[in-house]
Tab-separated table of C-alpha atoms and ligand atoms in Angstrom:
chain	number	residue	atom	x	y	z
A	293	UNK	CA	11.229	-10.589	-9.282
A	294	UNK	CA	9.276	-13.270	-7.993
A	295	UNK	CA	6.993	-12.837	-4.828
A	296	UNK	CA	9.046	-15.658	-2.881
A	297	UNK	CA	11.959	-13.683	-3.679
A	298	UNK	CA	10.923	-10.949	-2.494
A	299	UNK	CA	9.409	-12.344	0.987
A	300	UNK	CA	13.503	-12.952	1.493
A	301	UNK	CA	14.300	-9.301	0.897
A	302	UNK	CA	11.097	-7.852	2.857
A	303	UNK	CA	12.176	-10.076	5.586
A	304	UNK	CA	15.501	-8.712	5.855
A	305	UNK	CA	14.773	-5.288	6.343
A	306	UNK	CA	12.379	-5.952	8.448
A	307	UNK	CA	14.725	-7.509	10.718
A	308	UNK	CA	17.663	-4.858	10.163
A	309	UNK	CA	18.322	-3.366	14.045
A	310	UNK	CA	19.927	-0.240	13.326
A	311	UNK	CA	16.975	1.328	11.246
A	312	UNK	CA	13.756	3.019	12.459
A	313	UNK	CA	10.455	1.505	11.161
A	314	UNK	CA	9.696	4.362	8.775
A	315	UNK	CA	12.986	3.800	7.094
A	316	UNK	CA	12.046	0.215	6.566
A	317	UNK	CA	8.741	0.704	5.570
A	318	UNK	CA	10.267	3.812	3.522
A	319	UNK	CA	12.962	0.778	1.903
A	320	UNK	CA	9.702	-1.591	1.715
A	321	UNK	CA	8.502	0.611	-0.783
A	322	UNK	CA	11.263	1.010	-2.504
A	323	UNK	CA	12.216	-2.509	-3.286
A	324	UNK	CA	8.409	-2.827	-4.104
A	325	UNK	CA	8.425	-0.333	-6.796
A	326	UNK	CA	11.673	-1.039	-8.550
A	327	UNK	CA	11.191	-4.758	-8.765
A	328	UNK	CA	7.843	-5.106	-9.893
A	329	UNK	CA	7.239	-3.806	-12.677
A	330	UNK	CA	3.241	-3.024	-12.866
A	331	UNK	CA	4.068	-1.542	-9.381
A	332	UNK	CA	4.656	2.351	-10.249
A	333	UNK	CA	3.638	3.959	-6.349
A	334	UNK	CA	3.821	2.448	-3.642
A	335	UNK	CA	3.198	4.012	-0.279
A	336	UNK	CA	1.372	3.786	2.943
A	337	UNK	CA	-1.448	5.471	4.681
A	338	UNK	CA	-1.581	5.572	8.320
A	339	UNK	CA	-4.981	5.762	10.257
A	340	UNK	CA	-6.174	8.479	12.747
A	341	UNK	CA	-9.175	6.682	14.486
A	342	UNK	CA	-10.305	9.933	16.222
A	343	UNK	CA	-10.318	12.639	13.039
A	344	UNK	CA	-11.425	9.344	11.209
A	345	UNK	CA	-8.293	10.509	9.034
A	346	UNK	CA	-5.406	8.655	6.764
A	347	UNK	CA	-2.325	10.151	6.731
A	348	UNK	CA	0.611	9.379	4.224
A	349	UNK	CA	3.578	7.590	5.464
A	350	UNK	CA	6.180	6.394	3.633
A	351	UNK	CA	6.261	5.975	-0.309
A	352	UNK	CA	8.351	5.470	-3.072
A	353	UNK	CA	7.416	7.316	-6.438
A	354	UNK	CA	6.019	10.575	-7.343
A	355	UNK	CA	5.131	12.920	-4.869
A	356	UNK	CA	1.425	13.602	-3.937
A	357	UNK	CA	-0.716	16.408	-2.933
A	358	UNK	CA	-2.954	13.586	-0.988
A	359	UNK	CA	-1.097	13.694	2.149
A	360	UNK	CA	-4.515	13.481	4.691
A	361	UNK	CA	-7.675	11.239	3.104
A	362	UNK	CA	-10.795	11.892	5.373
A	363	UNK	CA	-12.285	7.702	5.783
A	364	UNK	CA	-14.772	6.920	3.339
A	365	UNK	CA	-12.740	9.365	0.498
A	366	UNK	CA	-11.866	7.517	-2.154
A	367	UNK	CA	-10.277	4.065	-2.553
A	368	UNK	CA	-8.154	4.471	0.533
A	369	UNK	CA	-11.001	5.507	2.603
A	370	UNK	CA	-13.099	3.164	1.691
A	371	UNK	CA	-10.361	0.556	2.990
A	372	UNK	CA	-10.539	2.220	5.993
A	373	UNK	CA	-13.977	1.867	6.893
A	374	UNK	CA	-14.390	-1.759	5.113
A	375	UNK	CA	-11.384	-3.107	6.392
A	376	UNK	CA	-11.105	-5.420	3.087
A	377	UNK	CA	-9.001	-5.628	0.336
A	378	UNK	CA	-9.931	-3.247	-2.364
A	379	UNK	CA	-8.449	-3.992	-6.288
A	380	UNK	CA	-9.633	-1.934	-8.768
A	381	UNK	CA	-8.865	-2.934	-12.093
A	382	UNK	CA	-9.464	0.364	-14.328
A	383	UNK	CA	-9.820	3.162	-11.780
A	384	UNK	CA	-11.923	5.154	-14.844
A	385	UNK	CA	-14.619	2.796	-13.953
A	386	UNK	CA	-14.964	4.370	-10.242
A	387	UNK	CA	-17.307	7.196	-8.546
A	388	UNK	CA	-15.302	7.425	-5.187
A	389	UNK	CA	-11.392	7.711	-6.403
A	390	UNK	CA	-8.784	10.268	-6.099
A	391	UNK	CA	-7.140	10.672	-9.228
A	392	UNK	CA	-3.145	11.198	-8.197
A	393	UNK	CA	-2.128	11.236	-11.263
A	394	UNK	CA	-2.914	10.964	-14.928
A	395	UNK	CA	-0.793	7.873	-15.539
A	396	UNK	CA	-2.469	6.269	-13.453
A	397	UNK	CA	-5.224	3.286	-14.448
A	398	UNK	CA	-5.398	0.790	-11.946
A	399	UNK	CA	-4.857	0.441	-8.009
A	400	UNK	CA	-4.817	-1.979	-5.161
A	401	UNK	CA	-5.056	-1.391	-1.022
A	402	UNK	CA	-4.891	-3.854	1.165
A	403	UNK	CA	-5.361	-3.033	4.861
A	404	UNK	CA	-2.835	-2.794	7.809
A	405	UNK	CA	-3.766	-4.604	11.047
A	406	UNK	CA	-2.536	-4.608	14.322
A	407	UNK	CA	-3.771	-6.706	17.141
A	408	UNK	CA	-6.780	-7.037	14.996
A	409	UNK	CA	-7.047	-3.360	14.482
A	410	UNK	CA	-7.307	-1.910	10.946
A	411	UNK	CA	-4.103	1.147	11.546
A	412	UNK	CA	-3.126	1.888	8.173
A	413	UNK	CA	-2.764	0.380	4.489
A	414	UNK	CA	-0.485	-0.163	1.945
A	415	UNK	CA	-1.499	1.630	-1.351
A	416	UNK	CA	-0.318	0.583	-5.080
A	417	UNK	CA	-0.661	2.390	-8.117
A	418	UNK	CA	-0.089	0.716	-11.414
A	419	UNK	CA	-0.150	2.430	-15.127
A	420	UNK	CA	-0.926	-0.534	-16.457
A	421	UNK	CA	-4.959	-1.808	-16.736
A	422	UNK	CA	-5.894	-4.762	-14.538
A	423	UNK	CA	-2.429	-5.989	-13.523
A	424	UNK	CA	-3.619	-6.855	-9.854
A	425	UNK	CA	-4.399	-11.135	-8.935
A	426	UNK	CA	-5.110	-12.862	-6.379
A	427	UNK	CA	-1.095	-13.569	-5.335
A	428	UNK	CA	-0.486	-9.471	-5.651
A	429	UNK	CA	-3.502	-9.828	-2.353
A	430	UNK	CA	-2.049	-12.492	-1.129
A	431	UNK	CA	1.775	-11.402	-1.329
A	432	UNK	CA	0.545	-7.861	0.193
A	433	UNK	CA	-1.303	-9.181	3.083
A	434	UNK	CA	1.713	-11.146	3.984
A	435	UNK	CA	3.847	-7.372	3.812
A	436	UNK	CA	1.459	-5.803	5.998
A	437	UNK	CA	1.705	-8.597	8.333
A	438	UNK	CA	5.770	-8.274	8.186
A	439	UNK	CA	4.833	-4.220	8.804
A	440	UNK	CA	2.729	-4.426	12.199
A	441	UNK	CA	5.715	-6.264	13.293
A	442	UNK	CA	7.690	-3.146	13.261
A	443	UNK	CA	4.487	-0.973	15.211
B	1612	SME	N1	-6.098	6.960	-5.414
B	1612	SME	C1	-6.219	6.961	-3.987
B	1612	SME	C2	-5.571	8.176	-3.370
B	1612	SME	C3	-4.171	7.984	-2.980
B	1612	SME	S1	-3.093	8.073	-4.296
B	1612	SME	O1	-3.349	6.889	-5.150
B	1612	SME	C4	-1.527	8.042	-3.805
B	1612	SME	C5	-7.674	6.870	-3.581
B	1612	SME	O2	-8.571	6.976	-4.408
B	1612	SME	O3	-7.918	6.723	-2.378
């Protein structure tokens, strides 16, 4: 499914009354996963500034043993401390990555703000070798932005 047509379906459940915001992050990450197709986890982390600790929030797709990242651990806490975008197109190729599974070759993160403040993350795992451009970025920033809507 193309991004734009997913921006229409993100933006509905965002604006669904009835539902809490970790069931529509939780449904976020759903529609995520089963429509594109390079897009085999999807899930998000959710910062504790004091224990400088990430903490997993909602996700669709296998379950992990990586529940609490300490900042700085791997790709995810890297993102928390850099606040950037991090895309890393063969995951083999890193120093500082928790492996989550074997299947697993490539990832993206893209940080979370609120009010300016980096709170969390959205965190994709793909199978496939270098799947991630420039619009995946793009497109993600735009679903985090939907996100701190809901915090
Ligand atoms: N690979 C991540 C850990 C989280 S799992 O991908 C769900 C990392 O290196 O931070």
């Amino acid at each position: 499914m193309a991004f734009e047509d997913l921006k229409i379906r993100i933006t509905t459940i965002v604006s669904q009354q009835e539902k809490s915001p970790d069931d529509k992050m939780g449904e976020i990450c759903k529609v995520l996963r089963t429509s594109i197709d390079y897009y085999d986890w999807v899930g998000f982390y959710m910062a504790n500034h004091d224990a400088r600790t990430l903490h997993l929030g909602p996700y669709a797709g296998t379950p992990t043993d990586h529940t609490v990242i300490p900042f700085g651990k791997g790709i995810c806490g890297q993102v928390a401390e850099s606040n950037a975008n991090f895309v890393v197109p063969d995951v083999k190729a890193q120093d500082n990555y928790i492996a989550c599974s074997i299947t697993v070759k490539s990832e993206i993160v893209v940080p979370l703000f609120k009010d300016g403040k980096n709170i969390g993350q959205i965190d994709i795992d793909s199978n496939t070798v270098d799947p991630f451009t420039k619009e995946d970025e793009t497109f993600l920033e735009w679903v985090n932005e939907q996100v701190a809507t809901l915090l």
